[in-house]
PDB file of C-alpha atoms in Angstrom:
ATOM      1  CA  MET A   1      99.016 105.326  83.011  1.00  0.00           C
ATOM      2  CA  ALA A   2     100.375 108.554  81.379  1.00  0.00           C
ATOM      3  CA  ASP A   3      98.443 107.437  77.878  1.00  0.00           C
ATOM      4  CA  ALA A   4      95.205 106.362  79.677  1.00  0.00           C
ATOM      5  CA  GLY A   5      95.089 110.479  81.630  1.00  0.00           C
ATOM      6  CA  HIS A   6      96.575 110.131  84.210  1.00  0.00           C
ATOM      7  CA  GLU A   7      99.186 111.859  85.464  1.00  0.00           C
ATOM      8  CA  VAL A   8     102.442 109.722  86.877  1.00  0.00           C
ATOM      9  CA  VAL A   9     106.000 110.568  89.118  1.00  0.00           C
ATOM     10  CA  GLY A  10     108.045 108.084  88.921  1.00  0.00           C
ATOM     11  CA  ILE A  11     110.953 106.935  91.889  1.00  0.00           C
ATOM     12  CA  ASP A  12     113.855 104.260  91.652  1.00  0.00           C
ATOM     13  CA  PHE A  13     116.662 103.942  93.625  1.00  0.00           C
ATOM     14  CA  SER A  14     119.306 103.304  90.667  1.00  0.00           C
ATOM     15  CA  GLU A  15     120.148 106.457  88.798  1.00  0.00           C
ATOM     16  CA  GLU A  16     120.736 103.911  85.494  1.00  0.00           C
ATOM     17  CA  SER A  17     117.239 102.809  85.773  1.00  0.00           C
ATOM     18  CA  LEU A  18     115.325 106.416  85.702  1.00  0.00           C
ATOM     19  CA  LYS A  19     118.135 107.380  83.013  1.00  0.00           C
ATOM     20  CA  ILE A  20     116.355 104.526  81.120  1.00  0.00           C
ATOM     21  CA  ALA A  21     112.614 105.771  82.161  1.00  0.00           C
ATOM     22  CA  ARG A  22     113.214 109.120  81.218  1.00  0.00           C
ATOM     23  CA  GLN A  23     114.401 108.401  77.564  1.00  0.00           C
ATOM     24  CA  LYS A  24     110.971 106.554  76.901  1.00  0.00           C
ATOM     25  CA  ASN A  25     108.297 108.299  79.096  1.00  0.00           C
ATOM     26  CA  PRO A  26     110.122 112.184  78.409  1.00  0.00           C
ATOM     27  CA  ASP A  27     106.650 113.830  79.790  1.00  0.00           C
ATOM     28  CA  ILE A  28     106.682 111.800  83.118  1.00  0.00           C
ATOM     29  CA  THR A  29     108.803 113.290  86.247  1.00  0.00           C
ATOM     30  CA  PHE A  30     111.279 110.921  87.736  1.00  0.00           C
ATOM     31  CA  TYR A  31     112.377 111.005  90.934  1.00  0.00           C
ATOM     32  CA  ARG A  32     115.881 109.389  92.407  1.00  0.00           C
ATOM     33  CA  GLU A  33     114.765 108.098  95.953  1.00  0.00           C
ATOM     34  CA  ASP A  34     114.827 105.687  98.536  1.00  0.00           C
ATOM     35  CA  ILE A  35     111.483 103.819  99.444  1.00  0.00           C
ATOM     36  CA  LEU A  36     112.545 103.570 102.602  1.00  0.00           C
ATOM     37  CA  CYS A  37     113.283 107.894 103.108  1.00  0.00           C
ATOM     38  CA  ASP A  38     110.780 109.713 103.268  1.00  0.00           C
ATOM     39  CA  TYR A  39     109.675 111.214  99.549  1.00  0.00           C
ATOM     40  CA  SER A  40     106.403 113.396 100.499  1.00  0.00           C
ATOM     41  CA  TYR A  41     107.921 116.051  98.815  1.00  0.00           C
ATOM     42  CA  ILE A  42     106.148 115.022  95.311  1.00  0.00           C
ATOM     43  CA  GLY A  43     103.206 114.908  97.126  1.00  0.00           C
ATOM     44  CA  VAL A  44      99.562 113.213  97.239  1.00  0.00           C
ATOM     45  CA  VAL A  45      99.078 110.535  94.753  1.00  0.00           C
ATOM     46  CA  LYS A  46      95.652 108.875  94.119  1.00  0.00           C
ATOM     47  CA  GLY A  47      97.275 104.976  93.108  1.00  0.00           C
ATOM     48  CA  ILE A  48     100.400 103.997  94.140  1.00  0.00           C
ATOM     49  CA  ILE A  49     102.242 100.799  91.271  1.00  0.00           C
ATOM     50  CA  VAL A  50     105.592  98.870  93.256  1.00  0.00           C
ATOM     51  CA  ILE A  51     106.879  96.312  90.862  1.00  0.00           C
ATOM     52  CA  ALA A  52     109.315  94.476  92.457  1.00  0.00           C
ATOM     53  CA  GLY A  53     110.569  97.010  94.537  1.00  0.00           C
ATOM     54  CA  LEU A  54     110.464  95.277  97.764  1.00  0.00           C
ATOM     55  CA  VAL A  55     112.762  92.809  96.319  1.00  0.00           C
ATOM     56  CA  HIS A  56     115.979  94.211  97.996  1.00  0.00           C
ATOM     57  CA  ILE A  57     113.881  95.637 101.512  1.00  0.00           C
ATOM     58  CA  GLU A  58     114.123  93.471 104.837  1.00  0.00           C
ATOM     59  CA  THR A  59     111.567  91.950 106.004  1.00  0.00           C
ATOM     60  CA  ILE A  60     112.348  93.856 108.807  1.00  0.00           C
ATOM     61  CA  LYS A  61     112.048  97.396 107.142  1.00  0.00           C
ATOM     62  CA  LEU A  62     108.927  96.631 105.546  1.00  0.00           C
ATOM     63  CA  PRO A  63     107.078  98.306 107.696  1.00  0.00           C
ATOM     64  CA  LEU A  64     108.952 101.753 107.199  1.00  0.00           C
ATOM     65  CA  ALA A  65     108.352 101.267 103.387  1.00  0.00           C
ATOM     66  CA  PHE A  66     104.484 101.411 104.444  1.00  0.00           C
ATOM     67  CA  GLU A  67     105.029 104.145 106.329  1.00  0.00           C
ATOM     68  CA  GLN A  68     106.840 106.067 103.582  1.00  0.00           C
ATOM     69  CA  MET A  69     103.704 105.420 100.916  1.00  0.00           C
ATOM     70  CA  GLY A  70     101.316 105.992 103.649  1.00  0.00           C
ATOM     71  CA  LYS A  71     102.197 109.478 104.117  1.00  0.00           C
ATOM     72  CA  VAL A  72     101.969 110.242  99.478  1.00  0.00           C
ATOM     73  CA  LEU A  73      98.974 107.799  99.038  1.00  0.00           C
ATOM     74  CA  LYS A  74      95.754 109.868  99.744  1.00  0.00           C
ATOM     75  CA  LYS A  75      93.008 108.503 102.338  1.00  0.00           C
ATOM     76  CA  ASP A  76      91.155 105.152 100.584  1.00  0.00           C
ATOM     77  CA  GLY A  77      94.008 105.494  97.564  1.00  0.00           C
ATOM     78  CA  LYS A  78      95.219 101.788  96.077  1.00  0.00           C
ATOM     79  CA  PHE A  79      98.879 100.614  96.639  1.00  0.00           C
ATOM     80  CA  LEU A  80      99.366  97.618  93.918  1.00  0.00           C
ATOM     81  CA  ILE A  81     102.355  95.668  94.735  1.00  0.00           C
ATOM     82  CA  SER A  82     104.418  92.833  93.374  1.00  0.00           C
ATOM     83  CA  VAL A  83     106.467  90.603  95.068  1.00  0.00           C
ATOM     84  CA  ARG A  84     108.592  87.506  94.805  1.00  0.00           C
ATOM     85  CA  GLU A  85     106.951  85.006  96.984  1.00  0.00           C
ATOM     86  CA  GLY A  86     108.751  83.232  99.830  1.00  0.00           C
ATOM     87  CA  VAL A  87     110.644  83.582 103.162  1.00  0.00           C
ATOM     88  CA  GLY A  88     114.075  85.569 103.035  1.00  0.00           C
ATOM     89  CA  ARG A  89     116.837  85.949 101.416  1.00  0.00           C
ATOM     90  CA  MET A  90     117.403  84.115  97.799  1.00  0.00           C
ATOM     91  CA  THR A  91     120.281  83.397  97.541  1.00  0.00           C
ATOM     92  CA  ASP A  92     120.434  81.912  93.853  1.00  0.00           C
ATOM     93  CA  LYS A  93     118.762  85.351  92.946  1.00  0.00           C
ATOM     94  CA  SER A  94     121.057  87.569  94.829  1.00  0.00           C
ATOM     95  CA  LEU A  95     123.930  86.642  93.783  1.00  0.00           C
ATOM     96  CA  CYS A  96     124.999  88.126  90.081  1.00  0.00           C
ATOM     97  CA  GLU A  97     127.781  88.478  87.596  1.00  0.00           C
ATOM     98  CA  ILE A  98     127.570  91.359  85.603  1.00  0.00           C
ATOM     99  CA  VAL A  99     130.581  92.282  82.925  1.00  0.00           C
ATOM    100  CA  GLY A 100     132.364  90.357  84.697  1.00  0.00           C
ATOM    101  CA  GLU A 101     131.948  91.656  88.167  1.00  0.00           C
ATOM    102  CA  GLN A 102     130.032  89.767  91.158  1.00  0.00           C
ATOM    103  CA  TYR A 103     127.076  91.473  92.895  1.00  0.00           C
ATOM    104  CA  ASP A 104     125.139  90.835  95.615  1.00  0.00           C
ATOM    105  CA  ARG A 105     121.597  92.005  95.820  1.00  0.00           C
ATOM    106  CA  ASN A 106     120.078  90.549  98.662  1.00  0.00           C
ATOM    107  CA  PHE A 107     117.278  89.354  97.029  1.00  0.00           C
ATOM    108  CA  ILE A 108     114.011  89.368  99.418  1.00  0.00           C
ATOM    109  CA  ALA A 109     110.944  86.777  98.853  1.00  0.00           C
ATOM    110  CA  HIS A 110     107.817  88.045 101.137  1.00  0.00           C
ATOM    111  CA  THR A 111     104.797  86.685 102.497  1.00  0.00           C
ATOM    112  CA  LEU A 112     101.443  88.147 101.665  1.00  0.00           C
ATOM    113  CA  GLU A 113     101.381  87.431 105.681  1.00  0.00           C
ATOM    114  CA  GLU A 114     104.101  89.723 106.347  1.00  0.00           C
ATOM    115  CA  LEU A 115     102.625  92.605 103.935  1.00  0.00           C
ATOM    116  CA  LYS A 116     100.168  92.688 106.041  1.00  0.00           C
ATOM    117  CA  ILE A 117     101.825  93.021 108.837  1.00  0.00           C
ATOM    118  CA  ALA A 118     104.046  95.876 107.629  1.00  0.00           C
ATOM    119  CA  ALA A 119     100.976  97.311 106.318  1.00  0.00           C
ATOM    120  CA  ASP A 120      98.912  97.538 109.380  1.00  0.00           C
ATOM    121  CA  GLY A 121      96.971 100.645 110.560  1.00  0.00           C
ATOM    122  CA  LEU A 122      98.312 101.670 107.292  1.00  0.00           C
ATOM    123  CA  PHE A 123      96.831 100.061 105.067  1.00  0.00           C
ATOM    124  CA  SER A 124      93.790  97.083 104.269  1.00  0.00           C
ATOM    125  CA  TYR A 125      94.991  94.414 102.309  1.00  0.00           C
ATOM    126  CA  GLN A 126      91.754  93.797  99.408  1.00  0.00           C
ATOM    127  CA  CYS A 127      92.777  91.370  96.600  1.00  0.00           C
ATOM    128  CA  GLU A 128      95.795  89.352  94.728  1.00  0.00           C
ATOM    129  CA  LEU A 129      95.842  89.794  91.189  1.00  0.00           C
ATOM    130  CA  LYS A 130      96.378  86.818  88.414  1.00  0.00           C
ATOM    131  CA  SER A 131     100.478  86.879  87.577  1.00  0.00           C
ATOM    132  CA  ASP A 132     101.412  85.284  85.180  1.00  0.00           C
ATOM    133  CA  ILE A 133     105.159  85.369  86.402  1.00  0.00           C
ATOM    134  CA  CYS A 134     105.703  81.934  88.230  1.00  0.00           C
ATOM    135  CA  GLY A 135     106.298  82.498  92.045  1.00  0.00           C
ATOM    136  CA  TRP A 136     105.733  86.192  92.264  1.00  0.00           C
ATOM    137  CA  LYS A 137     102.299  87.731  93.598  1.00  0.00           C
ATOM    138  CA  ASN A 138      99.971  91.002  92.844  1.00  0.00           C
ATOM    139  CA  TYR A 139      98.215  92.237  95.879  1.00  0.00           C
ATOM    140  CA  VAL A 140      96.202  95.340  96.225  1.00  0.00           C
ATOM    141  CA  PHE A 141      95.780  97.096  99.271  1.00  0.00           C
ATOM    142  CA  ASN A 142      93.990 100.391 100.323  1.00  0.00           C
ATOM    143  CA  ARG A 143      94.914 103.180 102.117  1.00  0.00           C
ATOM    144  CA  ILE A 144      92.929 103.050 105.780  1.00  0.00           C
TER     145      ILE A 144
END
């Protein structure tokens, strides 16, 4: 996006992920933030892309995630979201071992209907974009 001339900012909860992103993209500003918290200090943006950013967000907290994104996305701005299709916790994806240590990442699948309900009043659903990855869905919403 930056190579296409757009001003880009990035947000991630993981400091390790941000370290990698900063190394690969030294001209982009990145913030360590929780998608459920207020990060409106970054300013207003024209578009938001969330790739797998909601897989660790419980369905009941989706409206809060949309609310926070709504604070920074300009009216009529586009929001692209990539989610794992399904309902609820995916235990096989949640439990993992990294360097001999067990982790529970609480991997949550979401349906389009859940996303539409969470977005109600802030975003309108526009369309689905084709995904080349089995089980993943890409949806476009518009900021109302």
